[in-house]
XYZ file of C-alpha atoms in Angstrom:
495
model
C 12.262 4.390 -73.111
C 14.364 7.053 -71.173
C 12.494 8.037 -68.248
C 12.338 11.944 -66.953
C 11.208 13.849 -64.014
C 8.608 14.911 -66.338
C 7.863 11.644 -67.835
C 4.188 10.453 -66.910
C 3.127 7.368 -67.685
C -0.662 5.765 -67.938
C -0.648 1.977 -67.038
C -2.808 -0.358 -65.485
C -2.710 -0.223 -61.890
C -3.354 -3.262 -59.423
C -3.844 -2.370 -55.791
C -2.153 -4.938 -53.112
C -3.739 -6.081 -50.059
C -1.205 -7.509 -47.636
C 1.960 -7.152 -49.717
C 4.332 -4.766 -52.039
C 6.363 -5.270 -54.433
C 10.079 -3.353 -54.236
C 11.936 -2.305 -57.242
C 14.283 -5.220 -58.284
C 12.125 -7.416 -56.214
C 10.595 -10.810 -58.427
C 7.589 -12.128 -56.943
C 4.687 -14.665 -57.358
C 1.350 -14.323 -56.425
C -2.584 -15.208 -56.934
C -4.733 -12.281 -58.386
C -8.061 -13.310 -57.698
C -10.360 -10.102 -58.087
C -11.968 -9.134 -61.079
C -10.762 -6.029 -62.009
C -7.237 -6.909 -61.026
C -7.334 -9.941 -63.370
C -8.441 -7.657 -66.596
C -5.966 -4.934 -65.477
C -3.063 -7.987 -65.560
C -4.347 -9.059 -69.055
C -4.252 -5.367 -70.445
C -1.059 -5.072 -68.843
C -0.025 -8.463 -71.200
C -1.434 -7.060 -74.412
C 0.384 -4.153 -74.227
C 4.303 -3.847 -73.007
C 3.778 -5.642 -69.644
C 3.741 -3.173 -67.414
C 1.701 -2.899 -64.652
C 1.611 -0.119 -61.790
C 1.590 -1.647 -58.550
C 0.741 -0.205 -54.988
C -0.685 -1.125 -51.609
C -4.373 -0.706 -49.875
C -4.615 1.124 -46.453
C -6.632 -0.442 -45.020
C -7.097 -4.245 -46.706
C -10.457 -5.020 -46.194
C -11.498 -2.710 -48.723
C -12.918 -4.686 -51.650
C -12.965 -1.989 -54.020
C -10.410 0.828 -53.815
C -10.737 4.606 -54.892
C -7.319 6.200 -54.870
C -7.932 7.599 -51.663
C -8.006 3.945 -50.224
C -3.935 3.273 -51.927
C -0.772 4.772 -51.189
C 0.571 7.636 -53.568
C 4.042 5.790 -53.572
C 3.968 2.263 -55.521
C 6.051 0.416 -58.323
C 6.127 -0.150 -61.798
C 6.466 -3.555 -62.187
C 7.508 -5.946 -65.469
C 4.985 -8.943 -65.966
C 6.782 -11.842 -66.714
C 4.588 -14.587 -66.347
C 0.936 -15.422 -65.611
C -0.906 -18.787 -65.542
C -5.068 -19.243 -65.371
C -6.605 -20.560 -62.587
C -9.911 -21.805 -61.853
C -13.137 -19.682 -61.473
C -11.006 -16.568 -63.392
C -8.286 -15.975 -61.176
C -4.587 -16.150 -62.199
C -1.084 -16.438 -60.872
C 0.819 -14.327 -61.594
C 4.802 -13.763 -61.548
C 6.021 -9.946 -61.742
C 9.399 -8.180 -61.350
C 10.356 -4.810 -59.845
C 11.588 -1.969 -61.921
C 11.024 1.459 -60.616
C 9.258 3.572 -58.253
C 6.477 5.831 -59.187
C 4.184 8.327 -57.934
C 0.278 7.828 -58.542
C -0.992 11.111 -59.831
C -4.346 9.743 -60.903
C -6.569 7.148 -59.919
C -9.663 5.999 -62.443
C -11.983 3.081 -62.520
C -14.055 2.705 -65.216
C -16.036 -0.415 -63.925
C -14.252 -2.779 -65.235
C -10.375 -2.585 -64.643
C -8.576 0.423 -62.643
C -5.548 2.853 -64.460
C -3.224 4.769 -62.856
C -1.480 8.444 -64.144
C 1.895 7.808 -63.003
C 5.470 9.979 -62.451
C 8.416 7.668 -61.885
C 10.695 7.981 -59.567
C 14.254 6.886 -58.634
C 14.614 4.064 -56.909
C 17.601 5.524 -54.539
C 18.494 9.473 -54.533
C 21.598 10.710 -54.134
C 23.002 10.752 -50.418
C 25.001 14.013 -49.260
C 26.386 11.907 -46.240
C 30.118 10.494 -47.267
C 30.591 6.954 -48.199
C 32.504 6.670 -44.561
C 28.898 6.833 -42.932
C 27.380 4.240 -45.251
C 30.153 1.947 -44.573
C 29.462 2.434 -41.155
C 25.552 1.860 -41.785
C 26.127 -1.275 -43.636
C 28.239 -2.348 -40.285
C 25.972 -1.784 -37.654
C 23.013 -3.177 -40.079
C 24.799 -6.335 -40.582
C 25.302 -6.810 -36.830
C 21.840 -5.840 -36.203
C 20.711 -8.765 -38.936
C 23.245 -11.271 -37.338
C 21.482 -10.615 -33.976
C 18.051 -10.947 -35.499
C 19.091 -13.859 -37.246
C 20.158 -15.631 -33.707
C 16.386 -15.409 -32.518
C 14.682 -15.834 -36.005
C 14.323 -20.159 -36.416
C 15.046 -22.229 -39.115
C 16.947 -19.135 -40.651
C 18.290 -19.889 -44.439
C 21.788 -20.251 -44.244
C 22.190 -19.140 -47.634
C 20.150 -15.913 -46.581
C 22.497 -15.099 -43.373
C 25.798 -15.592 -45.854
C 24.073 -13.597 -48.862
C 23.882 -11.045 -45.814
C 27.003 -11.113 -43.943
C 28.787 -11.086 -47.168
C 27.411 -8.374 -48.974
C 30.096 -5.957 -49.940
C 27.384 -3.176 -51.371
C 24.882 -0.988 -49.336
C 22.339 -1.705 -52.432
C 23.127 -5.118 -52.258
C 22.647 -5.850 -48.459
C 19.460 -3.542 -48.431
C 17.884 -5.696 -50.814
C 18.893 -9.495 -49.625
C 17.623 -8.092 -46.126
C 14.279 -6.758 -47.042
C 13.252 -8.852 -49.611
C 13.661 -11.982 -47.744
C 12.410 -11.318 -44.114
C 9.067 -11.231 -43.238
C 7.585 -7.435 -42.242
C 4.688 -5.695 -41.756
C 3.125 -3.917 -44.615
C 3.499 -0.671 -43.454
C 6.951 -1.078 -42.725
C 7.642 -2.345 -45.758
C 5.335 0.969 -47.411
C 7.378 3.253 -45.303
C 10.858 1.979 -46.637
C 9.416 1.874 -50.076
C 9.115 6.212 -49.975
C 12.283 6.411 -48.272
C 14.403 7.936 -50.737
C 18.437 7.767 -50.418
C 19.976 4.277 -49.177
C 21.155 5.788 -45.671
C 17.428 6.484 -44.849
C 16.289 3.169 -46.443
C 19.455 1.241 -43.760
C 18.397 3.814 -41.018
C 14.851 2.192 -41.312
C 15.894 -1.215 -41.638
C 18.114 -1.136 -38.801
C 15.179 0.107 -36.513
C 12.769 -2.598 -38.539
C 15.633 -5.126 -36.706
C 16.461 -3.797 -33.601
C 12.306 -3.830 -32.911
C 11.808 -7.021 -34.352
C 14.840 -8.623 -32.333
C 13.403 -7.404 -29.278
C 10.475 -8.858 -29.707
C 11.105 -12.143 -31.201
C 13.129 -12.324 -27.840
C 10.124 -11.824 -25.718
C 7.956 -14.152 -28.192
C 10.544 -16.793 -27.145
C 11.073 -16.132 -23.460
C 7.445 -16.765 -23.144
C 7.167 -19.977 -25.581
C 9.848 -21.526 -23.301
C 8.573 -20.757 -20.116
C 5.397 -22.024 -21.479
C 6.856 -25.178 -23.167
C 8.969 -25.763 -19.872
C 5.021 -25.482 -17.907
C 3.771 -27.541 -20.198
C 6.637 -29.880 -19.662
C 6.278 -29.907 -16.181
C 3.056 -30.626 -16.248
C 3.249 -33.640 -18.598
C 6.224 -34.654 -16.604
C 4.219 -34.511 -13.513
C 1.362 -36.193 -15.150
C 3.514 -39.338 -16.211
C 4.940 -39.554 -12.735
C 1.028 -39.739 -10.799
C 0.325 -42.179 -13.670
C 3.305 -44.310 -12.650
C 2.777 -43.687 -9.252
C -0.804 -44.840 -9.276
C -0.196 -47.639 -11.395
C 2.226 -49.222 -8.672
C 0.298 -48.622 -6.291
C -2.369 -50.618 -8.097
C 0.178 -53.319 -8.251
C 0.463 -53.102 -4.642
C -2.885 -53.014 -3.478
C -2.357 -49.652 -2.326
C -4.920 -47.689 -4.505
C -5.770 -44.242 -3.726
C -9.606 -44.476 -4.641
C -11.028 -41.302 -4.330
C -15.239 -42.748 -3.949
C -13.529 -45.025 -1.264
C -12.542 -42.030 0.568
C -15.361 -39.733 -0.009
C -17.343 -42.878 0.813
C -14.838 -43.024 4.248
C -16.142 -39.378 4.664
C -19.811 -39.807 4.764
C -19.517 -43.162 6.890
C -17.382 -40.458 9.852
C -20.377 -37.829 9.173
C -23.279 -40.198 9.826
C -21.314 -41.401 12.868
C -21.373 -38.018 14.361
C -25.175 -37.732 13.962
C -24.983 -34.358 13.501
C -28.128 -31.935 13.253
C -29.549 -31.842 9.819
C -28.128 -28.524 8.364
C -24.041 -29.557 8.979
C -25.078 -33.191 7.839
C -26.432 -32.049 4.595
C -23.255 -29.594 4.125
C -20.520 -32.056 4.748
C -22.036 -34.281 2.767
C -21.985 -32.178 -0.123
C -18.688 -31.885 0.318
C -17.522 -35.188 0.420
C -19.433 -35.338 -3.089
C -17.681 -32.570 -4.201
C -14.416 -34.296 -3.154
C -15.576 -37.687 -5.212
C -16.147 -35.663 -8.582
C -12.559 -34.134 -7.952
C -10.181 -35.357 -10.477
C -7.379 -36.892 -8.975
C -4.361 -35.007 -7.824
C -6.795 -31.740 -7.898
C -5.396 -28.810 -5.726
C -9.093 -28.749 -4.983
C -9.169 -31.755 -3.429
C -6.292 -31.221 -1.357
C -8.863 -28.228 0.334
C -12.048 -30.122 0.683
C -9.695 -32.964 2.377
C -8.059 -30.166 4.893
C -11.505 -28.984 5.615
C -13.167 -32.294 6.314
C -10.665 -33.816 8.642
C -10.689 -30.136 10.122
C -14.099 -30.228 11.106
C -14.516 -34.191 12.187
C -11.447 -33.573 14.316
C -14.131 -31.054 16.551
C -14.908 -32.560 19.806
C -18.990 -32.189 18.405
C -20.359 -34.850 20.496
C -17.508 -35.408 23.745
C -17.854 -34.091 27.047
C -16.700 -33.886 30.136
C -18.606 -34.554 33.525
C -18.305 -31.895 35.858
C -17.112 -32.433 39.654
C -19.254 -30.211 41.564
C -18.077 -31.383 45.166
C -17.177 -27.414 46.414
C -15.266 -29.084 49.221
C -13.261 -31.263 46.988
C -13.050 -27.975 44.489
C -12.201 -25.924 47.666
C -9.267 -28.406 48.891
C -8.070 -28.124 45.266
C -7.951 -24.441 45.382
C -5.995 -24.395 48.642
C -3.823 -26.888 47.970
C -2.471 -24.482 44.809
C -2.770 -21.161 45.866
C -1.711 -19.835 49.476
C -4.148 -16.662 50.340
C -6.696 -14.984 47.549
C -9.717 -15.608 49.953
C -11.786 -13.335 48.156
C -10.885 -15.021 44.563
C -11.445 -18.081 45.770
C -14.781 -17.206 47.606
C -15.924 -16.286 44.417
C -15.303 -18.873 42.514
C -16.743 -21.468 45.134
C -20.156 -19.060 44.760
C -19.978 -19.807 40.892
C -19.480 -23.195 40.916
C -21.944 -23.818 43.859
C -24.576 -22.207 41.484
C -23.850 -24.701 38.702
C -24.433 -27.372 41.253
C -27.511 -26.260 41.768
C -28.686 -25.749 38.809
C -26.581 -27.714 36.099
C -28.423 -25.611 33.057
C -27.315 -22.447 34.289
C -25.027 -21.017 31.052
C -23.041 -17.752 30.036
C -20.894 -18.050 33.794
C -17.814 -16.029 33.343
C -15.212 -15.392 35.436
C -12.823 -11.977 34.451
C -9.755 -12.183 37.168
C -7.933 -8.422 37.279
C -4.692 -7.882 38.306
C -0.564 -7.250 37.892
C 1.673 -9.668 35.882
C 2.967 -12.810 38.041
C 0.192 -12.512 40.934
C -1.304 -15.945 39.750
C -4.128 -15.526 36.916
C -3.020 -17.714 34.962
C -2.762 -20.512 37.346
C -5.791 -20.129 38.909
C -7.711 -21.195 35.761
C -5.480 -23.785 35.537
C -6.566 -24.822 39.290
C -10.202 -24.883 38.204
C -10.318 -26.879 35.001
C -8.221 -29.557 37.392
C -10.713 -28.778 40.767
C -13.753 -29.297 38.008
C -12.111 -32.390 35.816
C -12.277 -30.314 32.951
C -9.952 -30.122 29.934
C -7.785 -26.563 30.095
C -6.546 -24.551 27.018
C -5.110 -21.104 27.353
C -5.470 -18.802 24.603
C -3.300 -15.387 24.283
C -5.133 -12.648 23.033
C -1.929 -9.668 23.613
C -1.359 -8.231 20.503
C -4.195 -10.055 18.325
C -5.442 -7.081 15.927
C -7.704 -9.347 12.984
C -10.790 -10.437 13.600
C -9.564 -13.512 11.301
C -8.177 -14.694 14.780
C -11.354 -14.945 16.420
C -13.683 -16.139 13.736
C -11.132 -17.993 11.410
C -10.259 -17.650 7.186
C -12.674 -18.371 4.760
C -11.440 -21.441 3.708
C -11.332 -20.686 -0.042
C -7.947 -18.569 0.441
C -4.735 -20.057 0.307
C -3.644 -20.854 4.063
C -7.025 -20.468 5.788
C -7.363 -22.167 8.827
C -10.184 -22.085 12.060
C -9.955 -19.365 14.322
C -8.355 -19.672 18.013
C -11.666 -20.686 19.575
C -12.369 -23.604 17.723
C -8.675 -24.088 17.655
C -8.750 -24.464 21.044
C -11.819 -26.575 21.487
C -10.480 -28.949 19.069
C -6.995 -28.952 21.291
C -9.150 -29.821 24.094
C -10.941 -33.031 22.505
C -14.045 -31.675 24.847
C -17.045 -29.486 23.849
C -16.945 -27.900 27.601
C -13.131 -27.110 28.128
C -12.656 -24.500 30.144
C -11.057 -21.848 28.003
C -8.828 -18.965 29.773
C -8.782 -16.281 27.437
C -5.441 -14.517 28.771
C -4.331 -10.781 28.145
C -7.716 -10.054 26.830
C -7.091 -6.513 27.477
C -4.370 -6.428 25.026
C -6.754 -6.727 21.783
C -6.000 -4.255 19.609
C -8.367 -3.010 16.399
C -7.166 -1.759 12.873
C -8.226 -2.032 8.919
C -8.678 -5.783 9.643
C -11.628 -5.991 11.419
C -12.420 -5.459 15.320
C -11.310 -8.614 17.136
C -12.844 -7.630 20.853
C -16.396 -7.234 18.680
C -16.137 -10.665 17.576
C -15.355 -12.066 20.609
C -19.028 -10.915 21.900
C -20.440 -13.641 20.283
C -17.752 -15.626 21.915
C -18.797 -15.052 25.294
C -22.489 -13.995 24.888
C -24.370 -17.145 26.036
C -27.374 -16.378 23.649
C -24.894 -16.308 20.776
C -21.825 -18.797 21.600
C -24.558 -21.776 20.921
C -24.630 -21.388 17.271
C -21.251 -19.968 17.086
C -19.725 -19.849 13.082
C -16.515 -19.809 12.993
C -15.798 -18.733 9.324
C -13.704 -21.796 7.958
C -15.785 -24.603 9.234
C -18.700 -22.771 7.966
C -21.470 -24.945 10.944
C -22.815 -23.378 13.695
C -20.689 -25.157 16.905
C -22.260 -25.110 20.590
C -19.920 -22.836 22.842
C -22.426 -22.785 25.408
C -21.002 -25.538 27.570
C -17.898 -23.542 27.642
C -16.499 -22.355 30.673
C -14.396 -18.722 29.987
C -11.758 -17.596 32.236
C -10.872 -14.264 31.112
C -7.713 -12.247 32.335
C -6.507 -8.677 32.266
C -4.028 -6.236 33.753
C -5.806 -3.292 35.065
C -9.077 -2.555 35.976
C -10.270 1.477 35.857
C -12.087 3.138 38.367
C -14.399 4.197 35.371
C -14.990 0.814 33.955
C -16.073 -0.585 37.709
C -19.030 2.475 37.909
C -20.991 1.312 35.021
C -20.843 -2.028 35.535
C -18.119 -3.769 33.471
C -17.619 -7.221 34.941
C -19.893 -6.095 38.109
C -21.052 -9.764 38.634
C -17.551 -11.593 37.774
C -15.099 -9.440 38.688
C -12.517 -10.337 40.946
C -9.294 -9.026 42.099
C -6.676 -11.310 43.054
């Protein structure tokens, strides 16, 4: 039958959900809905052809036309085998493309008003260019091929050896896997330079992303890897130390935990908390990152001096000898202090006692704190506070981030080993304040005697006793201004 622009043709149309079929293309597939099984059978009773073309949108269970491309294929039935429960498989080849003019479903199978079409229109570029196409298509497949596994060899030589554009068109897009849409769009392409133009885009995308796909599987596979790897190892690890009586038993050591707690006979509230933690730690699996946190924070907090303390000398002539023997001069300084300290002999309850000493660099601040811990017996730390802008300083990281650690107060206290050190908290002048927090705010419940007994520093989380602290504060300067309303009125001393 010769076949015109004119010609129109009425044949039994089968839409496609996730597939099409391309002229010269044989395929094999399972028609399973009604309609589309009488429409095959007509189709068979008559001169085996069938009009094929694809859905939109494939979860549409019933097309109208407006639910099917305009652009399908006339297709040759050449086989077709019955299934079970009325559906059939069916084998069909390519011939032509054709244009659906008219869609109609009578209830029972679907028919389709047809115009065919040419499968490839003439091209008005010269045969130079489609050499050319053909070229950079090839390379583009060979690339593609490189990230595509288990690639057919037959498929890559059919490819690389194709001497016509038809020819390589069809062993490339009949044998890769594409989307349908892709596959609709070079379907309506009509000359063979558009139909390579598209293919050689179809490539280049895929290519790029089949690279990605397997950048990612083999970082993942070399995680995965890793992890196995690092698995095995612990396993070995564990199982010599078995052999060698070493065992890493993690009850044994949450058990070690609570024994350290009870020990410390902490108030109720902190006993109940670090308990919970070492029961946390015992439900850890082993090797947890965890773990490794609720270990930090335990030995963190049973390294604080809760319980020790240091008794106080309180002979003021003793104290005063002490004084003298390390500092020539500063009767006034050391006047003062003697009045402090003969206070807390008095009256050994007496809390928030602060000394603030005020004056240039090198005149002997420093020292002088230094002078007392030794005069008292106590244990000395020195804390610089020049420069310190986060209030993360003071109080300390939660200890959920990465890195946390106690603030410089409880820092210090645990340097000391001593819940009384005597603390000199030098440069405190130099405290700075920015997006971080206010640092010289938090230190108020440092030094405030009504707060510094249940001070929380925010990693250990417990309220620790800073009332048996003795500060020793230093700064450079002291302004007419801040002497008139009382700053440091009852402490302040110039040395």
């Amino acid at each position: 039958m010769a076949l015109t622009r004119n010609t129109q043709l009425s044949l039994p149309c089968v839409p496609t959900r996730d597939f099409i079929v391309m002229p010269h293309m044989s395929l094999k597939f399972d028609v399973l809905r009604p309609k589309s099984v009488v429409a095959m059978r007509e189709a068979l009773a008559g001169d085996r052809l069938v009009f094929m073309t694809a859905q939109r949108d494939i979860n549409v269970s019933d097309p109208a036309q407006k639910d099917i491309y305009e652009i399908g294929t006339v297709c040759e039935i050449k086989q077709i085998i019955n299934l079970s429960e009325g559906a059939s498989r069916v084998r069909v080849e390519g011939l032509y493309r054709a244009k659906l003019l008219e869609y109609t479903d009578d209830g029972t199978s679907a028919h389709a008003v047809v115009r065919p079409m040419k499968n490839y229109g003439k091209d008005k570029i010269p045969d130079e260019e489609i050499d050319a196409f053909c070229r950079v298509v090839k390379a583009a497949f060979e690339a593609y091929s490189s990230v595509v596994p288990r690639m057919p060899d037959e498929l890559r030589h059919a490819v690389m050896t194709a001497d016509d554009p038809t020819a390589l068109f069809e062993s490339i897009v009949f044998n890769i896997p594409m989307l349908t849409e892709d596959r609709q769009q070079l379907l309506e392409a009509d000359t063979l330079s558009e139909k390579l133009s598209i293919t050689l885009a179809l490539l280049t995308r895929e290519t790029q992303v089949l690279s990605i796909e397997n950048d990612i599987h083999t970082k993942v596979s070399e995680a995965m890897e890793k992890g196995q790897r690092e698995y095995y190892l612990r396993e070995e690890l564990r199982i010599i130390k078995d052999e060698l009586g070493e065992t890493e038993d993690l009850d044994e050591e949450a058990e070690e935990y609570a024994e350290k707690i009870y020990n410390l006979k902490l108030n109720e509230e902190c006993t109940e908390k670090l308990i919970s933690e070492a029961e946390r730690l015992m439900k850890m699996p082993y090797g947890s990152q965890e773990a490794a946190v609720i270990r930090s924070y335990l030995d963190t907090v049973l390294e604080l001096p809760w319980n020790v303390e240091t008794e106080d000398n309180l002979d003021i002539e003793k104290v005063s000898a002490q004084l003298d023997k390390d500092h020539y001069g500063l009767k006034k300084v050391k006047e003062r202090i003697l009045e402090l300290l003969s206070v807390r002999a008095l009256n050994s309850d007496v809390k928030g006692q602060i000394i603030c000493l005020v004056g240039p660099p090198g005149v002997g601040k420093t020292s002088i704190g230094k002078s007392i811990a030794n005069a008292l017996g106590r244990k000395y730390v020195r804390v610089s506070l020049g420069g310190v802008k986060d209030e993360a300083d003071i109080r300390g990281h939660r200890k959920t981030y990465i890195g946390s650690m106690p603030g410089r107060i409880i820092t210090a206290v645990k340097q000391a080993g001593s819940s009384n050190p005597l603390i000199l908290l030098d440069e405190i002048d130099k405290m700075a304040n920015d997006f971080r927090g206010d640092p010289a705010s938090a230190m108020l419940e440092v030094l405030d005697s009504e707060q510094n007994k249940e001070f929380r520093d925010h990693y250990i989380e417990l309220p620790f006793d800073l009332s048996h602290v003795l500060f020793v504060t230093c700064r450079h300067y002291c302004t007419s201004a801040s002497r008139q309303n009382g700053c440091y009125r009852d402490s302040e001393l110039y040395s």
